[in-house]
GROMACS .gro file of C-alpha atoms in nm:
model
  396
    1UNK     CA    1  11.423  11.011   8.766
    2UNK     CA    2  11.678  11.262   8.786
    3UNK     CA    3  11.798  11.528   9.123
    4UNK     CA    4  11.669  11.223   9.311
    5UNK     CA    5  11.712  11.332   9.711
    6UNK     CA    6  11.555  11.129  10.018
    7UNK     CA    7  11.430  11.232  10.353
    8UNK     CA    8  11.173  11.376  10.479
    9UNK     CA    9  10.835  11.388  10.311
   10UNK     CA   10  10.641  11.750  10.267
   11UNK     CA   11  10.418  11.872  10.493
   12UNK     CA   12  10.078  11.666  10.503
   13UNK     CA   13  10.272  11.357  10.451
   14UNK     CA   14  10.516  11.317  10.725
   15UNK     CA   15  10.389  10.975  10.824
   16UNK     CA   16  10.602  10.701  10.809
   17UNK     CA   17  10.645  10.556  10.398
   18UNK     CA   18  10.590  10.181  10.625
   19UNK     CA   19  10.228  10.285  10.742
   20UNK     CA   20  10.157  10.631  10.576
   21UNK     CA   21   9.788  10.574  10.375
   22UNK     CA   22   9.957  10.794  10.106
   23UNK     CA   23  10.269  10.684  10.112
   24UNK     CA   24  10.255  10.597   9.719
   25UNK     CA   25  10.019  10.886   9.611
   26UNK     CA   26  10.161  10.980   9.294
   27UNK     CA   27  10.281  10.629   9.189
   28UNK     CA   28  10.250  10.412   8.949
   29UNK     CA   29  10.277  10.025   8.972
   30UNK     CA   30  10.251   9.718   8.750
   31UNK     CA   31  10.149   9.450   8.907
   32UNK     CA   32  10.207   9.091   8.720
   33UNK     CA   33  10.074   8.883   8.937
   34UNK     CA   34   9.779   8.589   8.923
   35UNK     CA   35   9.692   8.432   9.253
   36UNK     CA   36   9.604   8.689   9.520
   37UNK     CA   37   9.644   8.991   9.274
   38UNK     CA   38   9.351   9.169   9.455
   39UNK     CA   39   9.468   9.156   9.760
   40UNK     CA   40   9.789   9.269   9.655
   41UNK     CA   41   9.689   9.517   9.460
   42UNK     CA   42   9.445   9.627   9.740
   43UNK     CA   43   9.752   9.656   9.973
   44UNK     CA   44   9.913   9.898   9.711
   45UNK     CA   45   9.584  10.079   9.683
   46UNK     CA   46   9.483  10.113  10.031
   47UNK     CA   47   9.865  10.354   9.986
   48UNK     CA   48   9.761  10.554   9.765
   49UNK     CA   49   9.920  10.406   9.438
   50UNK     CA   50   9.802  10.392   9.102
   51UNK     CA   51   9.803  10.000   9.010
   52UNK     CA   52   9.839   9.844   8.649
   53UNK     CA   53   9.682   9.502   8.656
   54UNK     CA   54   9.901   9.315   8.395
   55UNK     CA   55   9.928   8.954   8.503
   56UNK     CA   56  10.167   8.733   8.349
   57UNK     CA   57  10.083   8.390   8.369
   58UNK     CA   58   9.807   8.109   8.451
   59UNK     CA   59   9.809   7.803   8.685
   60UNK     CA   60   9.729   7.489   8.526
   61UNK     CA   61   9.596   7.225   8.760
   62UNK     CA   62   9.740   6.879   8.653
   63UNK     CA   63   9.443   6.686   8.800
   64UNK     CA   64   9.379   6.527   8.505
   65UNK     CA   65   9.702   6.500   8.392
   66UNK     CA   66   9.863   6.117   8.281
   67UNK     CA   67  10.187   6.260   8.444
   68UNK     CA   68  10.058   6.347   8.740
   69UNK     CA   69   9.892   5.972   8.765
   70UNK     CA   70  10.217   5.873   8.644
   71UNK     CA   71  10.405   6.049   8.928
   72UNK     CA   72  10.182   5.925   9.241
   73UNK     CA   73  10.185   5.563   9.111
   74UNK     CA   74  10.533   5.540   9.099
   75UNK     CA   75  10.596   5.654   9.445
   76UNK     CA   76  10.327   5.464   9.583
   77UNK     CA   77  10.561   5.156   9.432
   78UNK     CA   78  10.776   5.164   9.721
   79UNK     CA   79  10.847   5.319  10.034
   80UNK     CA   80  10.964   5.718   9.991
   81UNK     CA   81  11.253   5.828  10.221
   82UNK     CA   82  11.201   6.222  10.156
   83UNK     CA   83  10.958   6.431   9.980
   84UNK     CA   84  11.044   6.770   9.890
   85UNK     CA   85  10.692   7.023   9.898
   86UNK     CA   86  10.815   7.336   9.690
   87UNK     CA   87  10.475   7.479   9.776
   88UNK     CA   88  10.144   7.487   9.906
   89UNK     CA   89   9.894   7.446   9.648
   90UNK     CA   90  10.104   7.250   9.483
   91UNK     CA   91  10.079   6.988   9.768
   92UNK     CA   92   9.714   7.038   9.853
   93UNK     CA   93   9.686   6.993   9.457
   94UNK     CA   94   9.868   6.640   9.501
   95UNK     CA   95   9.630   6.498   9.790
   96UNK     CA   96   9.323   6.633   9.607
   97UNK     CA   97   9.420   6.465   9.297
   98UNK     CA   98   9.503   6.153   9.480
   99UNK     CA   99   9.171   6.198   9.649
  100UNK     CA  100   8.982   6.188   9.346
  101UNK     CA  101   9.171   5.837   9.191
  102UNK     CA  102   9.103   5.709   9.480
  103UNK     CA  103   9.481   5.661   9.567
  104UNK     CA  104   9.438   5.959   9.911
  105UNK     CA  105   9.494   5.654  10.186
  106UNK     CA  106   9.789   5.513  10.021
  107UNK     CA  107   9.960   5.841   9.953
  108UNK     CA  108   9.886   5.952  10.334
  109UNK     CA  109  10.064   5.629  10.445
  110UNK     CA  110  10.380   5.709  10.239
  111UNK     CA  111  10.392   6.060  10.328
  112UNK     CA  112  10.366   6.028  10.683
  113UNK     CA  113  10.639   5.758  10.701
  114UNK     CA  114  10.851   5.967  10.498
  115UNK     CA  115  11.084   6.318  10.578
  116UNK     CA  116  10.858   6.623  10.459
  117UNK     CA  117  11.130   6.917  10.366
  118UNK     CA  118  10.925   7.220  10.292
  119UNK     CA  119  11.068   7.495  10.096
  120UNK     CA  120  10.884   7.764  10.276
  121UNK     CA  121  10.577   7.858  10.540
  122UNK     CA  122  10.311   7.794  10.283
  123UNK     CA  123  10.439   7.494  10.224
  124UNK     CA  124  10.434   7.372  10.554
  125UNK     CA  125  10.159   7.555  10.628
  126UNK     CA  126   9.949   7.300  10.350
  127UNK     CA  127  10.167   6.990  10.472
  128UNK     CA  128   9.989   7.063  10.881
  129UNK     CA  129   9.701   7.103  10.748
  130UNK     CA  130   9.687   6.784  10.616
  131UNK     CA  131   9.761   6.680  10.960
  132UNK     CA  132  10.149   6.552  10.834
  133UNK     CA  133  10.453   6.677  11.035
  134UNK     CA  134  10.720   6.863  10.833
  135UNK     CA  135  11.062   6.747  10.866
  136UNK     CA  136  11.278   7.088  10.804
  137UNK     CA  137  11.219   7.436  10.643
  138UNK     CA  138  11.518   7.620  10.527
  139UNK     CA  139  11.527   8.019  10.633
  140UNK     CA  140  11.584   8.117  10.295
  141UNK     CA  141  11.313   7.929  10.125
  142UNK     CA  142  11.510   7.831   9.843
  143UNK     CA  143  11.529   7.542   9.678
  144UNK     CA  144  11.938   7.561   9.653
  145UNK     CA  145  11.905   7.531  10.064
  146UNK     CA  146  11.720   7.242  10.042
  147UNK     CA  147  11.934   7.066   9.740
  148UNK     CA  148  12.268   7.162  10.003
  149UNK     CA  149  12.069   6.998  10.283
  150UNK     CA  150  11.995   6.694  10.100
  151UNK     CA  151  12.356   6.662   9.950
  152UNK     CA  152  12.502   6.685  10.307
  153UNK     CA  153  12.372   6.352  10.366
  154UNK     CA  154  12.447   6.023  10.198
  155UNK     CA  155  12.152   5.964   9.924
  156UNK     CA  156  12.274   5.615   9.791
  157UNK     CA  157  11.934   5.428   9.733
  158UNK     CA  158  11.709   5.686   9.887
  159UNK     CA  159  11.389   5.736   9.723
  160UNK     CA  160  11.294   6.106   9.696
  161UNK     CA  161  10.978   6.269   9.610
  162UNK     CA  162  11.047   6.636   9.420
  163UNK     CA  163  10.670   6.844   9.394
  164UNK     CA  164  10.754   7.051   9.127
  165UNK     CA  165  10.621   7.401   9.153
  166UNK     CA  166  10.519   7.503   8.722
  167UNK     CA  167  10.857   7.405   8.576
  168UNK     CA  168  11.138   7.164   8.568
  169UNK     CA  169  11.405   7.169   8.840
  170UNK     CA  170  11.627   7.071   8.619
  171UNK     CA  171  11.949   7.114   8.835
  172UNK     CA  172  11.791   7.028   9.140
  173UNK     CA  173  11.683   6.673   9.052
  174UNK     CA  174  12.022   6.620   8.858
  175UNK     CA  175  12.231   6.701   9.147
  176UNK     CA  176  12.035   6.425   9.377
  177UNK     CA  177  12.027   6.125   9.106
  178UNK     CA  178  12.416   6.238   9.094
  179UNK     CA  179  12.437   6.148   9.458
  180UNK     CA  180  12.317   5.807   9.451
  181UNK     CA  181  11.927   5.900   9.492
  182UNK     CA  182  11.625   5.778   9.306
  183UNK     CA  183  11.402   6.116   9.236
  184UNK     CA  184  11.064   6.141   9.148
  185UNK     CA  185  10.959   6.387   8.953
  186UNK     CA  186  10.579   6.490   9.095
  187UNK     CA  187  10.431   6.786   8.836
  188UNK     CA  188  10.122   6.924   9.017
  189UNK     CA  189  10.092   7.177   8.791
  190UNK     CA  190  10.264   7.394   8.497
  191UNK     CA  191  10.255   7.830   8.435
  192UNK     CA  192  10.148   7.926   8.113
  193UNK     CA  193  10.132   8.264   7.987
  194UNK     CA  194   9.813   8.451   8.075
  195UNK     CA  195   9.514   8.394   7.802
  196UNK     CA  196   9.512   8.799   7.730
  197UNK     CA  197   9.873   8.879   7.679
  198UNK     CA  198   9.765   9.270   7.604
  199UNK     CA  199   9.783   9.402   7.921
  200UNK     CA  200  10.151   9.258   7.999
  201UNK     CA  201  10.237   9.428   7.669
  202UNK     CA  202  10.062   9.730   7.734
  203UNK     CA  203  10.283   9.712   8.125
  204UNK     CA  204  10.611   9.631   7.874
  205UNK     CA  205  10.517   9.908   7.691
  206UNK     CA  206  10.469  10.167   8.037
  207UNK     CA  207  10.768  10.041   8.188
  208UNK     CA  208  10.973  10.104   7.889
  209UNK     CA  209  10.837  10.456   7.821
  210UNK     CA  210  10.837  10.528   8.215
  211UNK     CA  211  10.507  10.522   8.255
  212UNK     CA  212  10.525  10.316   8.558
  213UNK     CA  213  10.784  10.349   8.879
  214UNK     CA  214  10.794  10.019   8.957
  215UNK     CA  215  10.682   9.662   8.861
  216UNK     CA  216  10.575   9.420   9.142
  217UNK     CA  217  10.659   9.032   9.111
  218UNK     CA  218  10.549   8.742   9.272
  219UNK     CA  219  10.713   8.458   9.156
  220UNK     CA  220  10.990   8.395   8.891
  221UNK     CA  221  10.758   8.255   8.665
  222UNK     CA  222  10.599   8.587   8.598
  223UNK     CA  223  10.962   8.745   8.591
  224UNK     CA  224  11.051   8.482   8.328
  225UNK     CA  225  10.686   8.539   8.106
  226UNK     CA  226  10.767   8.958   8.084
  227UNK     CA  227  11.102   8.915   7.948
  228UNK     CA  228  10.985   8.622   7.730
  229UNK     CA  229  10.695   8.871   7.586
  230UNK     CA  230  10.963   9.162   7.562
  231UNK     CA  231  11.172   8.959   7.343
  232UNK     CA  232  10.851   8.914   7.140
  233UNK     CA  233  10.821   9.252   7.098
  234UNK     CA  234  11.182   9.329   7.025
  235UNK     CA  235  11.161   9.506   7.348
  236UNK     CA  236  11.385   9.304   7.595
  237UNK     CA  237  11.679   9.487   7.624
  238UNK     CA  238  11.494   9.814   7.657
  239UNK     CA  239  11.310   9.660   7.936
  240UNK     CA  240  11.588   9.565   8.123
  241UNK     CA  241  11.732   9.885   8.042
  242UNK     CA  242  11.411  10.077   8.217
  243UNK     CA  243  11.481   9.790   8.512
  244UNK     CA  244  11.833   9.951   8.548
  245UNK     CA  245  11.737  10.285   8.553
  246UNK     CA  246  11.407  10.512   8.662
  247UNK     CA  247  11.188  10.177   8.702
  248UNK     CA  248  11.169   9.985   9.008
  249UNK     CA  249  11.150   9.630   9.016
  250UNK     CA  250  10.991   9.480   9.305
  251UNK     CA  251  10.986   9.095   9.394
  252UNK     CA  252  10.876   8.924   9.676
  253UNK     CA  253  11.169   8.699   9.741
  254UNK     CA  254  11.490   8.579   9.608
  255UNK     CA  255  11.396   8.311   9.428
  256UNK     CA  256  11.179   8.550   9.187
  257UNK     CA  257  11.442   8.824   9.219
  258UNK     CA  258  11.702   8.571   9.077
  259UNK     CA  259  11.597   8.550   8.661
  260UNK     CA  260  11.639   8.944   8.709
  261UNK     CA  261  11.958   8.920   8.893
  262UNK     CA  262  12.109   8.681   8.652
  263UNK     CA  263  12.041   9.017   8.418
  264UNK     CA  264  12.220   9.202   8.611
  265UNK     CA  265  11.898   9.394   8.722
  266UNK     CA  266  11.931   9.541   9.048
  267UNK     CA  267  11.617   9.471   9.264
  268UNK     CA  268  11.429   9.546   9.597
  269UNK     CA  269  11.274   9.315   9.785
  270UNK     CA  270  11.154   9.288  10.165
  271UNK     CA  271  11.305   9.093  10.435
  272UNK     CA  272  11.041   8.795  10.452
  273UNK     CA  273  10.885   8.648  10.148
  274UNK     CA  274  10.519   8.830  10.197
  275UNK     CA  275  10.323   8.994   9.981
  276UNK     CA  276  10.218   9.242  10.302
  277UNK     CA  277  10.641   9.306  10.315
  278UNK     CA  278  10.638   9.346   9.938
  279UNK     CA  279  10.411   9.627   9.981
  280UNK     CA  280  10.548   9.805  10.258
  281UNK     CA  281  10.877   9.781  10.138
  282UNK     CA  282  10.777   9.952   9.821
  283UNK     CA  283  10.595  10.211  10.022
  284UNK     CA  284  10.916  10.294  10.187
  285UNK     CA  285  11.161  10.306   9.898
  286UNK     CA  286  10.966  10.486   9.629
  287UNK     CA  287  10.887  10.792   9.856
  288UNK     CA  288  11.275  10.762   9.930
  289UNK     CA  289  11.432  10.733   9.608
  290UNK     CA  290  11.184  10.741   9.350
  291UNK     CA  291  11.129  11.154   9.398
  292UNK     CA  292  11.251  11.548   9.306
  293UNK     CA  293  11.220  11.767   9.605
  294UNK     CA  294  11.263  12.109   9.549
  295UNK     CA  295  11.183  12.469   9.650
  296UNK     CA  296  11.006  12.702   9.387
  297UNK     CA  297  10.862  13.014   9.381
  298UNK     CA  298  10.891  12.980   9.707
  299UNK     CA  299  10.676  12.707   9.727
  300UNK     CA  300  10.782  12.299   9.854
  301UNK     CA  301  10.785  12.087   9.540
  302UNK     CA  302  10.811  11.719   9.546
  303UNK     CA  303  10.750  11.513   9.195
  304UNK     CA  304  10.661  11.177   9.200
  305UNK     CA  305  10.589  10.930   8.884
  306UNK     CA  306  10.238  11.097   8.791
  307UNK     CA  307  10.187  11.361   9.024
  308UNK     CA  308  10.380  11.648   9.253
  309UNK     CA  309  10.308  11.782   9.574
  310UNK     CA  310  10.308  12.114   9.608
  311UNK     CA  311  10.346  12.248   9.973
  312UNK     CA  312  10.195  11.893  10.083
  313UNK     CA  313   9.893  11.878   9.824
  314UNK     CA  314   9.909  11.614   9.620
  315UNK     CA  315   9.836  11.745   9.230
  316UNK     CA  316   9.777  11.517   8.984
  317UNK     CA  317   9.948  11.582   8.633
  318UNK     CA  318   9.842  11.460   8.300
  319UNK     CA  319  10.121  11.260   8.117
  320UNK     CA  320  10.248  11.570   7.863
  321UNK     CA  321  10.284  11.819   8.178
  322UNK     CA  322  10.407  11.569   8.358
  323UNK     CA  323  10.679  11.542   8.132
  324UNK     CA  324  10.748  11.896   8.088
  325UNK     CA  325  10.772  11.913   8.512
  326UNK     CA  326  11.036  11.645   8.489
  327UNK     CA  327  11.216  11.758   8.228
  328UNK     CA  328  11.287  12.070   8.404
  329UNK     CA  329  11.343  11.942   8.734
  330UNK     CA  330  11.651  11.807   8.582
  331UNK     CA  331  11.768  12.145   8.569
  332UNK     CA  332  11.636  12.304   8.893
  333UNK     CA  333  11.699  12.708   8.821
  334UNK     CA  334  11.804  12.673   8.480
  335UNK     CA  335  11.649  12.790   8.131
  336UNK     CA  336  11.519  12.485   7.883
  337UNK     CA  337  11.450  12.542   7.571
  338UNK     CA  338  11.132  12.486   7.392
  339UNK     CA  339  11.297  12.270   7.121
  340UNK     CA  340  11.401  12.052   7.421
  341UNK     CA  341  11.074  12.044   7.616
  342UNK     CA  342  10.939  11.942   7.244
  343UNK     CA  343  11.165  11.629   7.273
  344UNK     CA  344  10.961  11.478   7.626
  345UNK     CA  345  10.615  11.527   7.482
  346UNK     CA  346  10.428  11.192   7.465
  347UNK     CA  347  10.413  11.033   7.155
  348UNK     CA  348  10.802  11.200   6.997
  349UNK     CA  349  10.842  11.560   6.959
  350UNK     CA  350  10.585  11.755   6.808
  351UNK     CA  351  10.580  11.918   6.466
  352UNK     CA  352  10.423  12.214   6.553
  353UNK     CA  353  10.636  12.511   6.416
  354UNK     CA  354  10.489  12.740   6.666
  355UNK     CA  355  10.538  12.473   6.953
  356UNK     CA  356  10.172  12.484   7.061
  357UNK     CA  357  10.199  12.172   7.224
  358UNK     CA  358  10.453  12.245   7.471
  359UNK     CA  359  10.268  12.566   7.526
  360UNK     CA  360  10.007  12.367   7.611
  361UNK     CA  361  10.163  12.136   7.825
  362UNK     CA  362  10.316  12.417   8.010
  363UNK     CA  363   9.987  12.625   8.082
  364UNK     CA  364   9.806  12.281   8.184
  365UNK     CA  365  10.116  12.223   8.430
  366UNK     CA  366  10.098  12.610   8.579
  367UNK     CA  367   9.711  12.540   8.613
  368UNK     CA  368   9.763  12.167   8.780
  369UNK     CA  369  10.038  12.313   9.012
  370UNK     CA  370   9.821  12.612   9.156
  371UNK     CA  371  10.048  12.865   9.313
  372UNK     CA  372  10.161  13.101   9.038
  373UNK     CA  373  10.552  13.181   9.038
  374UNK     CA  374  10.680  12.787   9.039
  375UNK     CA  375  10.722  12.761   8.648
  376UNK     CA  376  10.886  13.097   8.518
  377UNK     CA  377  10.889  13.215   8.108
  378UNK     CA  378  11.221  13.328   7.977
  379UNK     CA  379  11.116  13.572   7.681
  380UNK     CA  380  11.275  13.359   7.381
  381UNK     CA  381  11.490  13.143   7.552
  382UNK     CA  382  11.224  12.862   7.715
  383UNK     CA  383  11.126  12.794   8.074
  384UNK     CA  384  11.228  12.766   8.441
  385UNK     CA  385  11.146  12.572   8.791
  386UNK     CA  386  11.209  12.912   9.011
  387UNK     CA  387  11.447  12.767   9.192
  388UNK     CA  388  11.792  12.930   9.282
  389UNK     CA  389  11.944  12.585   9.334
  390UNK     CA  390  11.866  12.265   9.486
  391UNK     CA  391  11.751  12.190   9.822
  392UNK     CA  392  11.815  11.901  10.018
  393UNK     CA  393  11.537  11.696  10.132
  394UNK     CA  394  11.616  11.728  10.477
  395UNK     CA  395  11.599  12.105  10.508
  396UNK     CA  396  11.182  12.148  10.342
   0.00000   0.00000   0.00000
């Protein structure tokens, strides 16, 4: 969005964005995630936002799996130096396989006379529970900390244990056999895009056409499965394109920020890797960046993505007024023509001669608003915010 100031918020919702229970009224957000997508999406809720449930990809246990059977044998075939848990249902998924071939004691001896490096809390969270002690957790959580921890030390004929976490790590395990290790490769279980793929490509569809102000991730996986179903739709670069510009995209941590990054997609993301931060961090930037303030007709104006506030009521807008609002709140004061406000109308300009539509659209916006005075008609020239110029945020 366009005339984008930050500050403070209009009357009625001059709470803190962090703890506000509106702080995302007027916002839309896709959400992409699987596990816990509830909660999250309660969290965003519970704010006030508007949430598009699109998720993006499905856990596959490997209980069953000839791999995974594979995997546990072989390190049970000799004593294991390190094991490296990547996460926590991916370990509890290893002893509860192991558990069920009957191989849970011998596994439990090797892992507690081996190092247990834990890429993050809920992986050492699932390691104590199992009554094991952890060895180290890096502060960043990534898995390039851990691969630099390992390296520091000499690896000649140590036998490592790698828990992947729903795809190769490719690099990872290279760069330890490199060093003189012995790596075992221990797939708990793989991603796989989500059974329905319509809502993801209905979300690829909303981001694209701004229908949405941000996108919420939880783990690169899901990152990786959008852009995979955007290039499916020929849609890829357009999505990236939205990512650039007027939508937000929100990740969790900085190992699902980094696919995005690699794009050169700038992202926001909260301090510690929780989907609780993820939420309030989007709760503070989108009232902070992702709005128009304005005075018109005399009247506070704030727009968000699908609503505007209008001396601290929150008003609703369908997606055609909408539109119209933004459209010319790009040019606070200053006349637009019809033939332009015909160009923003949902679904391509219209082909109405007499412009009914964006008649329409403008007497729906006028109604949704309230106050009379904030949207003005210039006889044959168009329309008008009533605004003499632009005021900062900090002065409503």
């Amino acid at each position: 969005m366009s005339s984008v100031t930050s500050g403070a918020l209009p009357a009625g919702l001059r709470e803190s964005p962090e703890t506000a229970p509106d702080a995302l009224a007027g916002f839309t957000i896709g959400v992409t995630a699987t596990r816990r997508r509830e909660e999250f999406c309660a969290l965003l809720e519970r704010r006030g936002a508007r949430v598009v449930r699109a998720p993006a990809i499905r856990l596959v246990p490997l209980a069953e799996d000839a791999d995974l059977l594979a995997a546990t044998r072989e390190a049970l075939a000799g004593p294991v130096d390190d094991v490296v848990v990547t996460t926590g249902v991916g370990f509890r998924g290893w002893v509860a396989a192991a558990e069920g071939w009957g191989l849970s004691a011998d596994l439990m001896r090797h892992l507690t006379a081996a190092r247990l490096l834990t890429r993050g809390p809920k992986a050492r969270g699932a390691v104590r529970a199992a009554g094991l002690n952890d060895h180290w957790t890096p502060a960043t959580e990534s898995c390039e900390e851990v691969k630099q921890y390992l390296l520091a030390q000499d690896l000649r004929g140590r036998r490592i244990a790698v828990q992947l976490h729903g795809e190769p790590l490719t690099g990872f395990v290279a760069a330890l056999r490199e060093a003189g290790a012995e790596v075992i490769e221990v797939p708990v279980y793989r991603w796989l895009p989500y059974r329905d793929p319509s809502p993801l490509r209905r979300l690829i569809s909303q981001a694209v056409s701004g229908g949405v102000d941000a996108v919420a991730f939880t783990s690169a996986p899901a990152v990786l499965a959008m852009l995979n179903a955007a290039r499916a739709e020929g849609l890829e670069e357009a999505l990236l394109a939205a990512f650039a510009g007027p939508v937000v995209a929100a990740c969790v941590g900085p190992v699902t920020a980094a696919p995005l990054q690699e794009r050169g997609v700038p992202v926001v993301q909260p301090e510690r890797s929780r989907l609780g931060a993820l939420a309030r961090t989007i709760a503070r930037h989108l009232p902070a960046h992702g709005v128009t303030r304005l005075v018109a007709g005399g009247h506070e104006l704030e727009i968000r993505g699908h609503a505007a506030v209008v001396d601290g009521e929150l008003k609703p807008l369908p997606p055609a007024p909408m539109a119209v609002l933004k459209r010319l709140a790009d040019k606070p004061g200053r006349v637009v023509a019809r033939s332009e406000l015909r160009t923003v109308l949902p679904g391509g300009p219209s082909r109405d001669p007499a412009e009914h539509a964006v008649e329409m659209a403008i007497t729906r916006l006028r109604r949704a608003l309230g106050p009379a005075g904030i949207v003005e008609t210039v006889v044959k020239r168009g329309y008008r915010l009533a605004c003499e110029r632009e005021v900062p945020a900090a002065a409503l």
